[in-house]
Short mmCIF file of C-alpha atoms in Angstrom, two decimals:
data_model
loop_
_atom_site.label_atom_id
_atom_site.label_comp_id
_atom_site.label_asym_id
_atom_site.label_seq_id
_atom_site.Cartn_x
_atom_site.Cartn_y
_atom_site.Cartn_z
CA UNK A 1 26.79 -236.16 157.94
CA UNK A 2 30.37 -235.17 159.80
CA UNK A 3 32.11 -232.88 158.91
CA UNK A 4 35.21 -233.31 156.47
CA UNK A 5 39.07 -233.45 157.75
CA UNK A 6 40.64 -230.55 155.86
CA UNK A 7 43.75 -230.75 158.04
CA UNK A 8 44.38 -233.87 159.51
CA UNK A 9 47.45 -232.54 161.57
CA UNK A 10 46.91 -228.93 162.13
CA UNK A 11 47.62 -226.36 165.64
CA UNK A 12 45.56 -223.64 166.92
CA UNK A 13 47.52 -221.16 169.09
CA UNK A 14 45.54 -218.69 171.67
CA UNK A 15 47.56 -215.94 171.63
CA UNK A 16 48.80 -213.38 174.42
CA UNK A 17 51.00 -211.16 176.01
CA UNK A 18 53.81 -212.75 177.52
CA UNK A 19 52.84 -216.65 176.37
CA UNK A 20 51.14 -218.40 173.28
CA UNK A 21 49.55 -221.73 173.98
CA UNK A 22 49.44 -224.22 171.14
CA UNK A 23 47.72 -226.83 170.73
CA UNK A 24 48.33 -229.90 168.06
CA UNK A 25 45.05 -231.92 166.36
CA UNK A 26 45.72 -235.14 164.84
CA UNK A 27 43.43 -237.09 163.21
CA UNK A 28 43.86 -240.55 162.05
CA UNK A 29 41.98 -242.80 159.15
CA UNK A 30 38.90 -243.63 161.85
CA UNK A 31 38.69 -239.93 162.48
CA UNK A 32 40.17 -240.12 166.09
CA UNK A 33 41.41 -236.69 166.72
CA UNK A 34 44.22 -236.73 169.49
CA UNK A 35 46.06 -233.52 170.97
CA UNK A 36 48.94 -232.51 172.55
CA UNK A 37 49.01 -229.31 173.80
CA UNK A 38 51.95 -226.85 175.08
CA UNK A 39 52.94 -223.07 176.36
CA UNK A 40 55.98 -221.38 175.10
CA UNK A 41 57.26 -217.74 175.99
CA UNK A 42 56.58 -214.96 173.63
CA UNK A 43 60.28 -213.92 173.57
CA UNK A 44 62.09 -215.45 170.62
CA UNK A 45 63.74 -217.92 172.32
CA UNK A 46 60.46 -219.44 172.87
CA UNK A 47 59.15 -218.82 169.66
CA UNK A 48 62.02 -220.79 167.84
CA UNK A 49 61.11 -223.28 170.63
CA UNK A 50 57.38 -223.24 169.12
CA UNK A 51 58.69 -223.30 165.58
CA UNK A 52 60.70 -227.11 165.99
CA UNK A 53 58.11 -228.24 168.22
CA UNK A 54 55.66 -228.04 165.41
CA UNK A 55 58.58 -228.91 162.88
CA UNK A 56 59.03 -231.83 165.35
CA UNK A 57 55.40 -233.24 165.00
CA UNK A 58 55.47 -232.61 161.40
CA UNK A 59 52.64 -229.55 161.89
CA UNK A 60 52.73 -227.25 158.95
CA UNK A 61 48.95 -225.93 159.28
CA UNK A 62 48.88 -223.14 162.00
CA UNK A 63 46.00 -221.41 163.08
CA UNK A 64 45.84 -218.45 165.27
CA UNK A 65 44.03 -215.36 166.41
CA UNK A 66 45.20 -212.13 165.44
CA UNK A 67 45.30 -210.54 169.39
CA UNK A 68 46.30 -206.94 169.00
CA UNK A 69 49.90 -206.45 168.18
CA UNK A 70 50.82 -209.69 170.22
CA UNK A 71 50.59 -212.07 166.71
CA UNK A 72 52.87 -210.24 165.14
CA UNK A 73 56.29 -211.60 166.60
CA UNK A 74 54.70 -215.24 166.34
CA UNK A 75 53.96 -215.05 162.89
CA UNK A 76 57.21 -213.51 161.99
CA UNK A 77 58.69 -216.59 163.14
CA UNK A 78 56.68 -219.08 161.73
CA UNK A 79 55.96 -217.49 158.75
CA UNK A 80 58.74 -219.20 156.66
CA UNK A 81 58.52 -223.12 158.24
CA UNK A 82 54.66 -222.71 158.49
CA UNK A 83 51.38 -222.12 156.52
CA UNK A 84 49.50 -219.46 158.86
CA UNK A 85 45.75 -218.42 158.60
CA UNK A 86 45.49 -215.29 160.65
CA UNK A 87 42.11 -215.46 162.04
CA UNK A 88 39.97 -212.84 163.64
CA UNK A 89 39.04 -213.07 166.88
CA UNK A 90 34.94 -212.83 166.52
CA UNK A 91 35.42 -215.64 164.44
CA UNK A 92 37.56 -217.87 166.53
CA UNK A 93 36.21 -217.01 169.76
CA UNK A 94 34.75 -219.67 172.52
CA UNK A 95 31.56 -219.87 174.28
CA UNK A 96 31.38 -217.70 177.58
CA UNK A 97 31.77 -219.79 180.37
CA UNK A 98 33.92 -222.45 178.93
CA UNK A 99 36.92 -220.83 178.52
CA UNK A 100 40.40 -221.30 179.18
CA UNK A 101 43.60 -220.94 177.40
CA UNK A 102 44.16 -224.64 176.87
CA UNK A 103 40.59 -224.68 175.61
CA UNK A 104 40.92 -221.99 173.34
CA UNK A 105 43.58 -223.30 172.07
CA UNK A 106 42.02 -226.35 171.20
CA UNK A 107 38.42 -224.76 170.01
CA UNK A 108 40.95 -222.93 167.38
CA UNK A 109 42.46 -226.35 166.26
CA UNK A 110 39.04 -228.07 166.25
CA UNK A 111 37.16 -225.46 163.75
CA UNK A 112 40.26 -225.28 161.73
CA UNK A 113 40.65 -229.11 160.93
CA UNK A 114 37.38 -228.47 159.75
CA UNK A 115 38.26 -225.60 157.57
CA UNK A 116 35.53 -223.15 159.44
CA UNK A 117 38.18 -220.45 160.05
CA UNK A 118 37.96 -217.84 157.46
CA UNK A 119 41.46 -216.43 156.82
CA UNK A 120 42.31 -212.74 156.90
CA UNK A 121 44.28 -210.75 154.30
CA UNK A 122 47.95 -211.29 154.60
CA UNK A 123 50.35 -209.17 151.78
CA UNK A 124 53.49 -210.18 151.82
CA UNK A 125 56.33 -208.61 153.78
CA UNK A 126 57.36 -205.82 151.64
CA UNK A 127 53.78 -205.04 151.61
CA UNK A 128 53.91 -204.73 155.26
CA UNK A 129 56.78 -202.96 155.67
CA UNK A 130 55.37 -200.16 153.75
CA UNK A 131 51.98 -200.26 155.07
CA UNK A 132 53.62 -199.66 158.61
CA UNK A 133 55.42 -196.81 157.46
CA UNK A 134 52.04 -195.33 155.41
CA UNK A 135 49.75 -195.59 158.30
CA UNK A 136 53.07 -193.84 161.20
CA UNK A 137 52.37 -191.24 158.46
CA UNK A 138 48.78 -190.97 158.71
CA UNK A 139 49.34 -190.68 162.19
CA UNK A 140 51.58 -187.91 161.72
CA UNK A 141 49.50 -186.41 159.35
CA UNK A 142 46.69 -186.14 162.19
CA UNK A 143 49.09 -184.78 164.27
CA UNK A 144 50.55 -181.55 162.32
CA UNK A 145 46.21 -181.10 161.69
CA UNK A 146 45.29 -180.61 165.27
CA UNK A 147 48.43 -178.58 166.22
CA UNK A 148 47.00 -175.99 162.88
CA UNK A 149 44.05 -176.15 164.54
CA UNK A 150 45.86 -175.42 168.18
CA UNK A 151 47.43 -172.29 166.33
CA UNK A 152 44.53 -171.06 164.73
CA UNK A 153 42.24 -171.02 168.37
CA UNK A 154 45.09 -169.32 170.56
CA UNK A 155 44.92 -166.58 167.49
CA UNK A 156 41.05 -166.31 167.97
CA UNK A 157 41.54 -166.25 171.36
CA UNK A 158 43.68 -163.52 171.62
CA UNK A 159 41.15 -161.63 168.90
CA UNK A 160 43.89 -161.75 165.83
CA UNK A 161 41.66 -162.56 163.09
CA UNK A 162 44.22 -163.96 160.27
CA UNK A 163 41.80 -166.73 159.59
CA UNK A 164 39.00 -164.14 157.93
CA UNK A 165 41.37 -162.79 155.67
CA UNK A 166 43.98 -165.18 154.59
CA UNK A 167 43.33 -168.45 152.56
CA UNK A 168 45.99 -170.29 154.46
CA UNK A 169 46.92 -169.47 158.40
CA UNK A 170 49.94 -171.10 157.54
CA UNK A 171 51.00 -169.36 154.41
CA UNK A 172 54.39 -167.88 154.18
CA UNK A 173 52.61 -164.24 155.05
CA UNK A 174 50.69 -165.28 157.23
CA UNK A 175 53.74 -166.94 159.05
CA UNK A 176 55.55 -163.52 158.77
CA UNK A 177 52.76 -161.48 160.26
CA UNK A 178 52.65 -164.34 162.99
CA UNK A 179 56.10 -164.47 163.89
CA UNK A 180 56.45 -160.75 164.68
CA UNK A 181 53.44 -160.24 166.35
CA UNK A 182 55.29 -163.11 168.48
CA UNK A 183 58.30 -161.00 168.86
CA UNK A 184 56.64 -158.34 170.64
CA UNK A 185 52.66 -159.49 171.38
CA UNK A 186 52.16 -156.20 172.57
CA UNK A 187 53.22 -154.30 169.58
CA UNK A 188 50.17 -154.09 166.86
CA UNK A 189 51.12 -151.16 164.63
CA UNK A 190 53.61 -152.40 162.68
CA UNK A 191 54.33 -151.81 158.96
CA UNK A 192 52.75 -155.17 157.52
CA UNK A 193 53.65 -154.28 153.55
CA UNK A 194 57.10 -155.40 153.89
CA UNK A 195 56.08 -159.25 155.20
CA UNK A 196 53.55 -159.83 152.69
CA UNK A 197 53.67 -160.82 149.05
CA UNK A 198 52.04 -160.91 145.88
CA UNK A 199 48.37 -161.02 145.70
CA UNK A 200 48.30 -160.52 149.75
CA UNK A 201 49.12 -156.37 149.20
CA UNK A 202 45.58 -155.88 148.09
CA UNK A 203 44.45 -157.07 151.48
CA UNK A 204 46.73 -154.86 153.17
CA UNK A 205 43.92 -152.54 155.12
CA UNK A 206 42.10 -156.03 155.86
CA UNK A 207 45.23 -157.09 157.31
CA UNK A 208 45.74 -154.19 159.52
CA UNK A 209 42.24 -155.09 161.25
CA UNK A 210 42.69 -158.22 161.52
CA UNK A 211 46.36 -158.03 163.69
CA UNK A 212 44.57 -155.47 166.17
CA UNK A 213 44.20 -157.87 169.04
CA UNK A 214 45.55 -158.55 172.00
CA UNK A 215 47.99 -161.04 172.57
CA UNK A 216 48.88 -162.04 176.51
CA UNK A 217 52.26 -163.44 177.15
CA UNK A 218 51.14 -166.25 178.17
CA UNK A 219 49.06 -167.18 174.50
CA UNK A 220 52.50 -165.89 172.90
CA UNK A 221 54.53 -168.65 174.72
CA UNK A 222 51.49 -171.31 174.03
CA UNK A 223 51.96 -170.00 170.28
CA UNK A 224 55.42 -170.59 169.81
CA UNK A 225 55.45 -174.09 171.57
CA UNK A 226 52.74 -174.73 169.53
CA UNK A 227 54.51 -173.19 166.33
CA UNK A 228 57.83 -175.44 166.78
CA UNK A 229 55.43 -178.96 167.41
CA UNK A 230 54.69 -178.64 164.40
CA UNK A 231 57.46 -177.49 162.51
CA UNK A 232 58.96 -180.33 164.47
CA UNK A 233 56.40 -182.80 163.30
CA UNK A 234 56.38 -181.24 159.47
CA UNK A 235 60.24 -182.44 159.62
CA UNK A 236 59.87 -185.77 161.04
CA UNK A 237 57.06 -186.49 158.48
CA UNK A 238 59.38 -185.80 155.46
CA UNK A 239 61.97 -187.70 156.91
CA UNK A 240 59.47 -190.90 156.70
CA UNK A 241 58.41 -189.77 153.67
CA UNK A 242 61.79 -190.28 152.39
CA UNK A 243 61.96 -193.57 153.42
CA UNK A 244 58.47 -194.45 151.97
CA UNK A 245 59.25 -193.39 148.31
CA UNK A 246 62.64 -195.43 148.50
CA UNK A 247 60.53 -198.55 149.88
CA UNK A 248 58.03 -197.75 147.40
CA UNK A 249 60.17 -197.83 144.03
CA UNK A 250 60.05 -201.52 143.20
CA UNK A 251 56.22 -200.79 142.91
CA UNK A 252 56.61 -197.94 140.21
CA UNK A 253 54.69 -199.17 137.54
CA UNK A 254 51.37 -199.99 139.68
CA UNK A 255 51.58 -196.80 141.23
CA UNK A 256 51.96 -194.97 137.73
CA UNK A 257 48.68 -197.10 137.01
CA UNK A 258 47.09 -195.99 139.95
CA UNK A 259 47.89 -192.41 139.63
CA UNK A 260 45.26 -192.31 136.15
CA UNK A 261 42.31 -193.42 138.27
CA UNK A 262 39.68 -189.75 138.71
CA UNK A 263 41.26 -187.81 141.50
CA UNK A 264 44.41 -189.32 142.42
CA UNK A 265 47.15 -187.06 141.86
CA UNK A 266 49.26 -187.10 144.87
CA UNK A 267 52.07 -190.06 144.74
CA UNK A 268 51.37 -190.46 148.28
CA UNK A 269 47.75 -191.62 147.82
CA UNK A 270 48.77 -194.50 145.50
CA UNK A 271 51.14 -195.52 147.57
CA UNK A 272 48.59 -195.53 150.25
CA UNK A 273 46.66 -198.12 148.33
CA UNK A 274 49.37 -200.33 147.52
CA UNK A 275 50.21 -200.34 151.13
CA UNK A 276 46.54 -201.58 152.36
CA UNK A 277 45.91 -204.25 148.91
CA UNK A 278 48.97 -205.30 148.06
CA UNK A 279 49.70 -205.37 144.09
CA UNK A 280 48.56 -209.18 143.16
CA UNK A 281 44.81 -208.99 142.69
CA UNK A 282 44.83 -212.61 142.61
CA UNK A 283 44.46 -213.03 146.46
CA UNK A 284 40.72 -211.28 146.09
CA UNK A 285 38.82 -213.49 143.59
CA UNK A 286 36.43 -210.82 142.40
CA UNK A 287 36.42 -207.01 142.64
CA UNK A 288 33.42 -207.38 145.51
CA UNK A 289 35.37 -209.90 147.38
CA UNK A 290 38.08 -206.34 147.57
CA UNK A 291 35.19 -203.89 147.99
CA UNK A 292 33.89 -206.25 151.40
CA UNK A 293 37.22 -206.58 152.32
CA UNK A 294 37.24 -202.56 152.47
CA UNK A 295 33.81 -202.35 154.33
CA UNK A 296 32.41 -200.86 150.78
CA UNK A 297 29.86 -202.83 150.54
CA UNK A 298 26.45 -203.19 152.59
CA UNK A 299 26.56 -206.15 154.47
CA UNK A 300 23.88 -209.27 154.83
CA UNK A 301 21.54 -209.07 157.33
CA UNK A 302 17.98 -211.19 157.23
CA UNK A 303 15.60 -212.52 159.13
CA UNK A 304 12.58 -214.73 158.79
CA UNK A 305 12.12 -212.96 155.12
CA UNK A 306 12.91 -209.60 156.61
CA UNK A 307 15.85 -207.54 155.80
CA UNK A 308 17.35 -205.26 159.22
CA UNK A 309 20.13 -203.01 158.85
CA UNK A 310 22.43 -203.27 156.15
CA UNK A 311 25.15 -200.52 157.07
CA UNK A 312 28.66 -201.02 155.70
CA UNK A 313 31.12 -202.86 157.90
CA UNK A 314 34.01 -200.83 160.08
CA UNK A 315 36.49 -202.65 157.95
CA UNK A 316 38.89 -200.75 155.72
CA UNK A 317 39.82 -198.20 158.90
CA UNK A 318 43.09 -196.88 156.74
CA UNK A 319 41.59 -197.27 152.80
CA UNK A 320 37.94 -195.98 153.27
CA UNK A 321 39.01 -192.29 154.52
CA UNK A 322 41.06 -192.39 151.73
CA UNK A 323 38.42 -193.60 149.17
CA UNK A 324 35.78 -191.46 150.68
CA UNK A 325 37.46 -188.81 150.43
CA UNK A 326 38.70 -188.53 146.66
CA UNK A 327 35.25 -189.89 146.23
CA UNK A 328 34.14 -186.62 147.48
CA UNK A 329 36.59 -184.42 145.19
CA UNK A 330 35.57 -185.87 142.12
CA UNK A 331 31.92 -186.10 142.34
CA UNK A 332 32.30 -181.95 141.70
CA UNK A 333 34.29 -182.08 139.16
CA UNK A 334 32.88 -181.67 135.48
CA UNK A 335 36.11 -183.83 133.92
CA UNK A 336 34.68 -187.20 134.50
CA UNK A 337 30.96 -187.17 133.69
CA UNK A 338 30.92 -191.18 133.76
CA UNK A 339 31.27 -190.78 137.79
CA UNK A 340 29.29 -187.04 138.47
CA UNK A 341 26.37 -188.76 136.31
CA UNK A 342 26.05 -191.78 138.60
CA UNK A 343 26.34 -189.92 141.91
CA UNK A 344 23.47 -187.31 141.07
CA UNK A 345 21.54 -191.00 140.06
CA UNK A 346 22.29 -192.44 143.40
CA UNK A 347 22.06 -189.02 145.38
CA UNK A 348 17.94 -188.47 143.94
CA UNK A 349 16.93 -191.74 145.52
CA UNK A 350 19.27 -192.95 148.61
CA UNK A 351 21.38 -189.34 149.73
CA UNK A 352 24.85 -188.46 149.27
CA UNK A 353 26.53 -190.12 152.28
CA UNK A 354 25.31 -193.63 150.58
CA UNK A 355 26.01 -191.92 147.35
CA UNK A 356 29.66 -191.40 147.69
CA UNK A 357 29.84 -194.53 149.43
CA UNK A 358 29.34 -196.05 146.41
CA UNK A 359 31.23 -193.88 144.41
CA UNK A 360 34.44 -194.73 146.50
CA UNK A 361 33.46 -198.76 145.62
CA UNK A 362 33.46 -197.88 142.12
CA UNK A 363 37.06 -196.12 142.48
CA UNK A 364 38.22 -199.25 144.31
CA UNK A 365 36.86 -201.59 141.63
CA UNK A 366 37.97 -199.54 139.21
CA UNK A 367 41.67 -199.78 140.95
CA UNK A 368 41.08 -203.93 141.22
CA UNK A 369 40.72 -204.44 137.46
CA UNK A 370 43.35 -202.10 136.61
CA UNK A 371 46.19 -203.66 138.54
CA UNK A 372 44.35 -207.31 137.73
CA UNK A 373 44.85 -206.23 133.91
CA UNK A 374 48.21 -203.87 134.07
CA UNK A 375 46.38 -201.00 132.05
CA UNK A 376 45.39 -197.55 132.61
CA UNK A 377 41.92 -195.96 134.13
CA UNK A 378 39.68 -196.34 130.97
CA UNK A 379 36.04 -193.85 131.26
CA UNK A 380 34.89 -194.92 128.08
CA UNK A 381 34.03 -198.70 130.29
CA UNK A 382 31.83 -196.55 132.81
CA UNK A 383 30.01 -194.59 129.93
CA UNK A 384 29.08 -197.50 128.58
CA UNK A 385 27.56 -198.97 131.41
CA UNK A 386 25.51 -195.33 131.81
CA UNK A 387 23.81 -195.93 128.75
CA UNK A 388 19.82 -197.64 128.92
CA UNK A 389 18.98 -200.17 126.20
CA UNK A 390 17.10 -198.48 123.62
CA UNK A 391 14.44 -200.90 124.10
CA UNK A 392 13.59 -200.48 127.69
CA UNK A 393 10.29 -201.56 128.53
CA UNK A 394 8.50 -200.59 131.97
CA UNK A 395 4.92 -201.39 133.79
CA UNK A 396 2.77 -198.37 134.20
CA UNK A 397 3.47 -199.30 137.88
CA UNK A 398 6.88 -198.76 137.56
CA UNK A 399 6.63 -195.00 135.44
CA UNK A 400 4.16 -193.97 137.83
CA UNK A 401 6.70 -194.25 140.49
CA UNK A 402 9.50 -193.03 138.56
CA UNK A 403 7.52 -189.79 137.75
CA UNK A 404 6.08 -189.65 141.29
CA UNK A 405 10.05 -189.80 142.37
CA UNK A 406 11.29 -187.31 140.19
CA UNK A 407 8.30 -184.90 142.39
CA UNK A 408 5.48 -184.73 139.77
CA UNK A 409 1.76 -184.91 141.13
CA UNK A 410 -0.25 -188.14 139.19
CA UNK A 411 -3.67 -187.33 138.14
CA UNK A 412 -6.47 -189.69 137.47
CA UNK A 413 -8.58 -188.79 134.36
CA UNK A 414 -11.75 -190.77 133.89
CA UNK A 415 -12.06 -192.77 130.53
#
C-alpha cells in the first residue's frame, strides 16, 4: 500500500550558512510528484526572495531542518506567509553517500509530503523572546559561579582561610576583611572587629587565624581583577533581569500559579518555565507527551523481546537542571509529605538519581495540569494517589519478594 499525500504541494529547505536550498514537491491526482528546486542567499534580501517564490507557486507547507542558529533568520521570515515544521536534523537526515544539498533538499520534501517529519516545539514569539533572555541569564549565572569559585582558590592559595569560617565568602564581612587585606596584602594584623557585623563578632578569634596568610602581589592583583569580573557581571545580570520581569508581566497570572508548586519560590524560576513551555498546554496533548519533551521520561528501547538501555533522553538541556534541582530541595523537606513519601518509595528499590528523576516529572506534570486547568498546586491529588486499596490482594510470590526487599531473611518451616 503507498503511502498517503498529506501535502500535495509542500518545500523542504536544507539549511546553511550563507545559502538555503529549497526545494518544491508537487503532486498531482495520479500521484506524479514533480519538483522545482532553487538557492537563495541567507541575507534578507534573499529570504524575502524565498518567501514570494513560494508565495509564487502557491507553497504554504515548509519543511526545514533546524541547523544550529542558521534557521532562525529563515523562519523569522516565513513565519507569517508560511506554515513551518521545524524538524530535527536526526530525523531529516539522508543516507551517507547520497548526499548533496539539492538532494537533501528534496529527501526533506519527499518524507514531508508524506507526513514522516515529526515537528519540534515552536512557542510563539513572545515566548521566544523571553526564553532568549532566560537562558543569556543562565549563562550569566554560570559565569558570576566560576569567578566565586576563582576568588575562593587564589584565597586558598595564598593560605587565607575565610572559607572555614564564614558561611558566605562573599558576605558583606567577608568582603570587608577581603578588601583590606587587598589594600595592603602584606599587612595581617589588623583590627578585624570594626569590619564585621552581627553574629560574625563571635567568630572574631576564628577570624584572626584564618587572615594569617600570605598574600603575593601578584594573587592580590589576580584578586581584584577577579573581584571587579564579577561585580561587573553581578551588574550586567540585573540589568537583564530588568528587562525579563518587564517582558514577563503579561504572563502574571501563570507565573503566580506556578509559584504554589513545592519548592518554587524564586520569581525567576517560574519565569524560567514559562520561557522553555510556553503557557498553552494545548500544544502537548498529555502531561507525558511534556515530560518526553523534557527528557523526563525513560525512553523505548527493544529488541527481539529484550529491553536495552532505557536512560532518559538529553532533551530538556535548560528545564531539567532546573527541575532536578528543586526536585532535590524538596525531597528534604517535611512540608510536603505527598512528594518525600514517594521518593523514599522509589529511592528503596531503583536509587536516588532515578528517584529524583522522577520526582522532577511529577513537578513538571504537576505544572502541565495546573496551567491546563488555571488553578493552584493542590497536595491533597498526590495523597490520594499514595493511598493502597484496602483490598489489596498479593501472591505469596509477590510478599516473599517484598519482604526479601525490605532485607528480611525467608525461612522454610516444614509442614
Amino acid at each position: 500500500m503507498a503511502l498517503k499525500i498529506v501535502y500535495p504541494v509542500c518545500c523542504g529547505i536544507d539549511v546553511h550558512k550563507t545559502f538555503v536550498v529549497a526545494c518544491i514537491a508537487s503532486t498531482n491526482s495520479s500521484g506524479i510528484t514533480t519538483y522545482k528546486r532553487h538557492r537563495f542567499s541567507t541575507f534578507t534580501k534573499g529570504l524575502q526572495e524565498l518567501s514570494q517564490w513560494l508565495c509564487k507557486n502557491d507553497c504554504k507547507d515548509v519543511c526545514m531542518e533546524s541547523t544550529g542558529k542558521y534557521w532562525i533568520p529563515v523562519f523569522n521570515i516565513l513565519e507569517h506567509s508560511c506554515n513551518i515544521t521545524l524538524a530535527h536534523p536526526k530525523y531529516v537526515k539522508a543516507i551517507r553517500g547520497k548526499k548533496t544539498d539539492k538532494k537533501d533538499a528534496q529527501w526533506i520534501a519527499d518524507l514531508f509530503k508524506h507526513d514522516l517529519v515529526a515537528g519540534s516545539f515552536m512557542p510563539p514569539l513572545p515566548i521566544r523572546q523571553l526564553r532568549d533572555l532566560m537562558r543569556y541569564r543562565f549563562k550569566l549565572t554560570n559565569f558570576s559561579s566560576s569567578e566565586k569559585n576563582r576568588l575562593q582558590n587564589s584565597l586558598t592559595v595564598s593560605n587565607i582561610q575565610l572559607g572555614n569560617v564564614v558561611s558566605d565568602t562573599f558576605g558583606k564581612s567577608s568582603m570587608n576583611i577581603i578588601n583590606k587585606l587587598l589594600n595592603n596584602p602584606l599587612d595581617t594584623s589588623f583590627d578585624i572587629e570594626p569590619l564585621i557585623h552581627g553574629s560574625m563578632k563571635n567568630k572574631l578569634p576564628e577570624l584572626q587565624l584564618a587572615i594569617e596568610g600570605a598574600i603575593t602581589p601578584e594573587q592580590a592583583g589576580k584578586i581584584m581583577v577577579i573581584k571587579k569580573h564579577y561585580e561587573n557581571l553581578e551588574a550586567r545580570k540585573a540589568d537583564l533581569e530588568a528587562i525579563i520581569l518587564s517582558l514577563a508581566g503579561s504572563y502574571s497570572e501563570e507565573i503566580t500559579l506556578i509559584l504554589t508548586v513545592p519548592s518554587f519560590k524564586n520569581i525567576f524560576s517560574a519565569i524560567a518555565v514559562i520561557a522553555e513551555i510556553g503557557v498553552n498546554m494545548d500544544v502537548f496533548p498529555t502531561s507525558k507527551h511534556l515530560c518526553s519533551w523534557a527528557g523526563l521520561t525513560p525512553t523505548n528501547n527493544e529488541s527481539a523481546g529484550k529491553k536495552k538501555s532505557v536512560r532518559i533522553s538529553r532533551a530538556g538541556c535548560y528545564i531539567k537542571p532546573l527541575l532536578v534541582q528543586c526536585a532535590t530541595a524538596v525531597v528534604k523537606s517535611e512540608k510536603h509529605p505527598e512528594i518525600r513519601n514517594r521518593y523514599l518509595q522509589l529511592k528503596k528499590r531503583r536509587g536516588h538519581k532515578r528517584a529524583i528523576i522522577a520526582i522532577a516529572r511529577m513537578l513538571l506534570t504537576a505544572i502541565y495540569h495546573i496551567l491546563k486547568s488555571k488553578e493552584p498546586y493542590n497536595p491533597d491529588l498526590y495523597k490520594k494517589s499514595d493511598v493502597r486499596p484496602v483490598r489489596h490482594e498479593i501472591t505469596i510470590e509477590q510478599a516473599i519478594r517484598l519482604a526479601q526487599a525490605q532485607g528480611y531473611r525467608i525461612l522454610e518451616f516444614a509442614t
